[in-house]
Coordinates of N, CA and C in Angstrom, one line a residue:
M1 N 26.9 5.7 -8.8 CA 26.1 6.2 -7.7 C 24.9 5.5 -7.4
S2 N 24.4 5.1 -6.3 CA 23.2 4.4 -6.1 C 22.4 5.3 -5.1
I3 N 21.0 4.8 -5.1 CA 20.2 5.7 -4.3 C 20.6 5.2 -2.7
T4 N 20.5 6.2 -1.7 CA 20.9 5.9 -0.4 C 19.6 6.2 0.6
L5 N 19.7 5.8 1.8 CA 18.7 6.1 2.6 C 18.6 7.6 2.8
Q6 N 19.6 8.4 2.9 CA 19.5 9.8 2.8 C 18.7 10.5 1.8
D7 N 18.9 9.8 0.6 CA 18.1 10.2 -0.6 C 16.7 10.0 -0.3
E8 N 16.3 9.0 0.2 CA 14.9 8.7 0.5 C 14.3 9.8 1.4
E9 N 15.1 10.1 2.4 CA 14.7 11.1 3.4 C 14.5 12.4 2.7
V10 N 15.6 12.9 2.0 CA 15.6 14.3 1.5 C 14.8 14.4 0.2
I11 N 14.7 13.5 -0.6 CA 13.9 13.6 -1.8 C 12.3 13.4 -1.7
F12 N 12.0 12.3 -0.9 CA 10.6 12.1 -0.7 C 10.2 12.6 0.7
G13 N 11.1 13.0 1.6 CA 10.5 13.5 2.9 C 10.2 12.3 3.7
L14 N 10.5 11.1 3.5 CA 10.1 10.1 4.3 C 11.0 9.9 5.5
P15 N 10.3 9.5 6.7 CA 11.0 9.2 7.9 C 11.9 8.0 7.7
I16 N 13.2 8.0 8.2 CA 14.1 6.9 8.1 C 14.3 6.1 9.5
D17 N 13.8 6.9 10.4 CA 13.8 6.4 11.7 C 12.6 5.9 12.2
G18 N 12.5 4.8 13.1 CA 11.3 4.3 13.5 C 11.3 2.8 13.4
E19 N 10.1 2.4 13.6 CA 9.7 0.9 13.5 C 9.9 0.4 12.0
V20 N 10.4 -0.9 11.8 CA 10.5 -1.4 10.5 C 9.3 -1.9 9.9
L21 N 9.1 -1.7 8.6 CA 7.9 -2.2 7.9 C 8.1 -3.7 7.6
V22 N 7.8 -4.5 8.5 CA 7.8 -5.9 8.4 C 6.6 -6.5 8.8
G23 N 5.9 -7.3 7.9 CA 4.5 -7.7 8.3 C 4.3 -9.1 7.5
L24 N 3.0 -9.7 8.0 CA 2.6 -10.8 7.3 C 2.2 -10.6 6.0
T25 N 2.5 -11.5 4.9 CA 1.9 -11.5 3.5 C 0.7 -12.4 3.5
V26 N 0.1 -13.0 4.6 CA -1.0 -13.7 4.5 C -2.0 -13.3 5.7
V27 N -3.3 -13.3 5.5 CA -4.3 -13.0 6.5 C -4.5 -14.0 7.5
V28 N -4.3 -13.9 8.7 CA -4.6 -15.0 9.7 C -6.0 -15.3 9.9
D29 N -6.9 -14.3 10.0 CA -8.3 -14.5 10.2 C -9.0 -13.8 9.0
G30 N -9.8 -14.8 8.4 CA -10.5 -14.2 7.1 C -9.7 -14.2 5.9
D31 N -10.0 -13.4 5.0 CA -9.3 -13.3 3.6 C -9.2 -11.8 3.4
W32 N -8.4 -11.8 2.3 CA -8.2 -10.3 1.8 C -9.3 -9.6 1.5
S33 N -10.4 -10.3 0.9 CA -11.6 -9.7 0.5 C -12.3 -8.9 1.8
Q34 N -12.3 -9.8 2.8 CA -12.9 -9.3 4.1 C -12.1 -8.1 4.6
L35 N -10.8 -8.2 4.6 CA -10.0 -7.1 4.9 C -10.1 -5.7 4.2
C36 N -10.4 -6.0 2.8 CA -10.8 -4.8 1.9 C -12.1 -4.1 2.4
R37 N -13.0 -5.1 2.6 CA -14.4 -4.5 2.9 C -14.2 -3.9 4.3
D38 N -13.5 -4.3 5.3 CA -13.4 -3.7 6.6 C -12.6 -2.3 6.6
L39 N -11.5 -2.4 5.9 CA -10.5 -1.2 6.0 C -10.7 -0.3 4.8
L40 N -11.0 -0.7 3.6 CA -11.2 0.1 2.5 C -12.5 0.4 2.0
G41 N -13.6 -0.4 2.6 CA -14.9 0.1 2.5 C -15.5 -0.4 1.2
F42 N -15.0 -1.2 0.5 CA -15.7 -1.8 -0.7 C -15.4 -3.3 -0.9
T43 N -16.3 -3.9 -1.7 CA -16.2 -5.4 -1.8 C -15.5 -5.6 -3.1
L44 N -14.8 -6.6 -3.1 CA -14.0 -6.9 -4.4 C -14.9 -7.8 -5.2
P45 N -14.8 -7.7 -6.5 CA -15.6 -8.5 -7.5 C -14.8 -9.9 -7.5
N46 N -15.7 -10.9 -7.9 CA -14.9 -12.3 -7.9 C -14.5 -12.6 -9.4
D47 N -13.6 -11.5 -9.9 CA -13.2 -11.7 -11.2 C -11.8 -12.3 -11.4
N48 N -11.1 -12.5 -10.2 CA -9.6 -12.9 -10.4 C -8.8 -12.1 -11.1
K49 N -9.3 -10.7 -11.3 CA -8.4 -9.6 -12.0 C -8.2 -8.5 -11.0
T50 N -9.0 -8.2 -10.2 CA -8.9 -7.0 -9.2 C -8.0 -7.3 -8.1
L51 N -8.0 -8.6 -7.7 CA -7.1 -9.1 -6.6 C -6.4 -10.2 -7.1
V52 N -5.1 -10.3 -7.2 CA -4.4 -11.5 -7.7 C -3.4 -11.8 -6.5
G53 N -3.6 -12.9 -5.8 CA -2.7 -13.2 -4.6 C -2.9 -12.2 -3.6
Q54 N -2.0 -11.4 -3.2 CA -2.2 -10.4 -2.4 C -1.9 -8.9 -2.7
R55 N -2.1 -8.8 -4.1 CA -2.1 -7.6 -4.8 C -3.3 -7.1 -5.4
I56 N -3.6 -5.8 -5.1 CA -5.0 -5.3 -5.6 C -4.5 -4.2 -6.8
L57 N -5.5 -4.1 -7.7 CA -5.3 -3.1 -8.6 C -5.4 -1.6 -8.1
I58 N -4.3 -0.8 -8.5 CA -4.4 0.5 -7.9 C -5.6 1.2 -8.7
S59 N -6.0 0.9 -9.8 CA -7.2 1.6 -10.4 C -8.4 1.4 -9.7
R60 N -8.6 0.3 -9.0 CA -9.7 0.0 -8.0 C -9.6 0.9 -6.9
L61 N -8.5 1.1 -6.4 CA -8.5 2.0 -5.3 C -8.7 3.7 -5.8
V62 N -8.2 3.8 -7.0 CA -8.5 5.2 -7.3 C -10.0 5.4 -7.6
E63 N -10.7 4.4 -8.1 CA -12.2 4.5 -8.4 C -12.9 4.7 -7.1
A64 N -12.2 4.2 -5.9 CA -12.9 4.3 -4.5 C -12.9 5.7 -4.3
I65 N -11.8 6.5 -4.5 CA -11.5 7.9 -4.1 C -12.1 8.9 -5.1
A66 N -12.4 8.4 -6.3 CA -12.8 9.3 -7.5 C -13.8 10.4 -7.0
A67 N -14.9 9.9 -6.3 CA -16.0 10.8 -6.0 C -15.6 11.4 -4.6
P68 N -15.9 12.7 -4.3 CA -15.6 13.2 -3.1 C -16.5 12.6 -1.9
L69 N -16.0 12.7 -0.7 CA -16.8 12.2 0.4 C -18.2 13.0 0.6
P70 N -19.3 12.6 0.9 CA -20.4 13.4 1.3 C -20.2 14.1 2.6
H71 N -20.9 15.1 2.6 CA -20.8 16.1 3.7 C -21.0 15.6 5.0
D72 N -21.9 14.4 5.1 CA -22.3 13.8 6.3 C -21.6 12.4 6.4
A73 N -20.4 12.4 6.0 CA -19.6 11.1 6.1 C -19.3 10.9 7.4
T74 N -19.3 9.5 7.9 CA -19.1 9.0 9.1 C -17.6 9.0 9.3
K75 N -17.0 8.9 10.5 CA -15.5 8.9 10.9 C -15.0 7.6 10.1
M76 N -15.9 6.4 10.0 CA -15.4 5.2 9.5 C -15.2 5.5 7.9
Q77 N -16.1 6.0 7.3 CA -16.0 6.3 5.8 C -14.8 7.2 5.6
I78 N -14.5 8.2 6.5 CA -13.4 9.1 6.2 C -12.1 8.3 6.3
H79 N -11.9 7.5 7.2 CA -10.8 6.7 7.5 C -10.6 5.6 6.1
Q80 N -11.7 5.1 5.8 CA -11.6 4.0 4.6 C -11.3 5.0 3.4
Y81 N -11.7 6.0 3.1 CA -11.3 6.7 2.1 C -9.9 7.2 2.2
A82 N -9.4 7.8 3.5 CA -8.0 8.0 3.5 C -7.0 6.8 3.3
R83 N -7.5 5.6 3.7 CA -6.6 4.4 3.5 C -6.6 4.1 2.1
C84 N -7.6 4.2 1.4 CA -7.6 4.0 -0.1 C -6.7 5.0 -0.8
Y85 N -6.6 6.3 -0.4 CA -5.9 7.3 -1.0 C -4.5 6.9 -0.7
I86 N -4.0 6.5 0.5 CA -2.7 6.4 1.1 C -2.2 5.1 0.3
L87 N -3.1 4.0 0.3 CA -2.7 2.7 -0.4 C -2.3 2.9 -1.9
A88 N -3.1 3.6 -2.6 CA -2.9 3.9 -4.0 C -1.6 4.8 -4.1
L89 N -1.4 5.8 -3.3 CA -0.2 6.5 -3.4 C 1.2 5.7 -3.0
V90 N 1.0 4.8 -2.0 CA 2.1 4.0 -1.7 C 2.5 3.0 -2.8
G91 N 1.4 2.5 -3.3 CA 1.5 1.5 -4.5 C 2.1 2.2 -5.8
D92 N 1.6 3.4 -6.2 CA 2.0 4.0 -7.3 C 3.2 4.7 -7.3
K93 N 3.7 5.2 -6.1 CA 5.0 6.1 -6.0 C 6.0 5.5 -5.3
L94 N 5.8 4.9 -4.2 CA 6.8 4.5 -3.4 C 7.1 2.9 -3.5
F95 N 6.3 2.0 -3.6 CA 6.4 0.6 -3.4 C 5.9 -0.1 -4.7
M96 N 6.3 0.5 -5.8 CA 5.7 -0.1 -7.1 C 6.6 -1.4 -7.5
D97 N 5.9 -2.3 -8.1 CA 6.5 -3.2 -8.6 C 6.6 -3.3 -10.2
K98 N 7.2 -4.2 -10.9 CA 7.3 -4.0 -12.3 C 6.3 -4.1 -13.1
S99 N 5.0 -4.3 -12.5 CA 3.7 -4.2 -13.3 C 3.1 -2.8 -13.2
R100 N 3.5 -2.1 -12.3 CA 3.2 -0.7 -12.1 C 1.6 -0.5 -11.9
D101 N 0.9 -1.6 -11.9 CA -0.5 -1.3 -11.7 C -1.2 -2.0 -10.4
R102 N -0.4 -2.6 -9.6 CA -0.9 -3.2 -8.3 C -0.2 -2.7 -7.2
V103 N -0.7 -3.0 -6.0 CA -0.1 -2.7 -4.8 C -0.4 -3.9 -3.9
H104 N 0.8 -4.1 -3.1 CA 0.5 -5.4 -2.1 C -0.3 -4.9 -1.0
L105 N -1.2 -5.7 -0.6 CA -2.2 -5.5 0.7 C -1.6 -5.5 1.9
T106 N -0.3 -6.1 1.9 CA 0.5 -6.1 3.4 C 0.5 -4.8 3.8
F107 N 0.5 -3.6 3.2 CA 0.7 -2.4 3.6 C -0.5 -1.9 4.5
L108 N -1.6 -2.7 4.0 CA -2.9 -2.3 4.8 C -2.8 -2.3 6.4
D109 N -1.8 -3.4 6.8 CA -1.6 -3.5 8.2 C -1.1 -2.3 8.8
F110 N 0.0 -1.7 8.0 CA 0.6 -0.5 8.6 C -0.2 0.8 8.6
I111 N -1.3 0.7 7.8 CA -2.2 1.9 7.6 C -3.6 1.7 8.4
R112 N -3.6 0.6 9.0 CA -5.0 0.3 9.6 C -5.1 1.3 10.8
N113 N -4.4 1.7 11.5 CA -4.5 2.9 12.3 C -3.8 4.2 11.9
L114 N -4.5 5.1 11.4 CA -3.9 6.2 10.6 C -3.1 7.0 11.4
R115 N -3.2 6.9 12.8 CA -2.3 7.7 13.7 C -0.8 7.0 13.9
D116 N -0.8 5.9 13.5 CA 0.4 5.2 13.6 C 1.4 5.4 12.5
L117 N 1.0 6.0 11.4 CA 1.8 6.1 10.2 C 3.3 6.7 10.5
P118 N 3.4 7.9 11.2 CA 4.8 8.3 11.5 C 5.8 7.5 12.4
Q119 N 5.2 6.5 12.9 CA 6.0 5.7 13.8 C 6.9 4.8 13.0
Y120 N 6.6 4.7 11.6 CA 7.3 3.6 10.8 C 8.3 4.4 10.1
S121 N 9.5 3.6 9.6 CA 10.6 4.0 8.9 C 10.1 3.7 7.4
W122 N 9.4 4.6 6.8 CA 8.9 4.4 5.5 C 10.1 4.5 4.4
G123 N 10.9 5.4 4.8 CA 12.1 5.6 3.9 C 13.1 4.3 3.8
S124 N 13.3 3.5 4.7 CA 14.1 2.4 4.7 C 13.3 1.2 4.0
G125 N 12.0 1.3 4.2 CA 11.2 0.3 3.8 C 11.1 0.5 2.1
C126 N 11.0 1.9 1.7 CA 11.0 2.0 0.3 C 12.2 1.7 -0.4
L127 N 13.3 1.9 0.2 CA 14.6 1.8 -0.3 C 14.8 0.2 -0.5
A128 N 14.5 -0.5 0.5 CA 14.6 -2.0 0.5 C 13.9 -2.7 -0.6
W129 N 12.5 -2.1 -0.6 CA 11.5 -2.5 -1.7 C 12.3 -2.2 -3.3
L130 N 12.7 -1.0 -3.3 CA 13.4 -0.7 -4.5 C 14.5 -1.5 -5.0
Y131 N 15.4 -2.0 -4.1 CA 16.5 -2.8 -4.5 C 15.9 -4.2 -4.7
R132 N 14.9 -4.7 -4.0 CA 14.3 -5.9 -4.2 C 13.7 -6.1 -5.5
E133 N 12.9 -5.1 -6.0 CA 12.3 -5.1 -7.3 C 13.4 -4.9 -8.5
L134 N 14.4 -4.1 -8.1 CA 15.6 -4.0 -9.2 C 16.0 -5.4 -9.4
C135 N 16.2 -6.1 -8.4 CA 16.8 -7.5 -8.4 C 15.9 -8.4 -9.1
R136 N 14.6 -8.5 -8.8 CA 13.7 -9.1 -9.7 C 13.6 -8.8 -11.2
A137 N 13.6 -7.6 -11.5 CA 13.6 -7.1 -12.9 C 14.7 -7.4 -13.7
S138 N 15.8 -7.7 -13.1 CA 17.1 -7.9 -13.7 C 17.4 -9.4 -14.0
E139 N 16.5 -10.2 -13.3 CA 16.6 -11.7 -13.6 C 16.4 -12.0 -14.9
K140 N 17.2 -13.1 -15.4 CA 16.9 -13.6 -16.8 C 15.6 -14.0 -17.0
G141 N 14.9 -13.8 -17.9 CA 13.4 -14.1 -18.1 C 12.4 -13.1 -17.6
A142 N 12.8 -12.1 -17.0 CA 11.9 -11.3 -16.5 C 11.3 -10.4 -17.6
S143 N 10.2 -10.2 -17.4 CA 9.6 -9.1 -18.6 C 9.1 -7.8 -17.8

């Protein structure tokens, strides 16, 4: 037996109807660091460890949400906090890769506007990602 789209919907409660999760894996204007600053609210260090290619450490996102928001938080701070939380959740539970410690920043484009989240077919995207990563993990020489 294999995991099906209905399993994604029932087990995870993810929508399977809606727009497809297809996006660019490169930033057209600027760079990933600028996108993180704008959408997540923190600046990435220049250590070549936090951000590798287009993937950010999930632990860095967890650090950003470790402290509660201040009582006088602005709407922008609340949205940045929510994006960090959602991106960490997406990378750790739904769209994990074999490293299990990073999440691809292409998902930032889908959570840019938090009101748009329900319009996407997260279940089908999750299932496609799972099969892609299973294929990569089963290749000869994969660790």
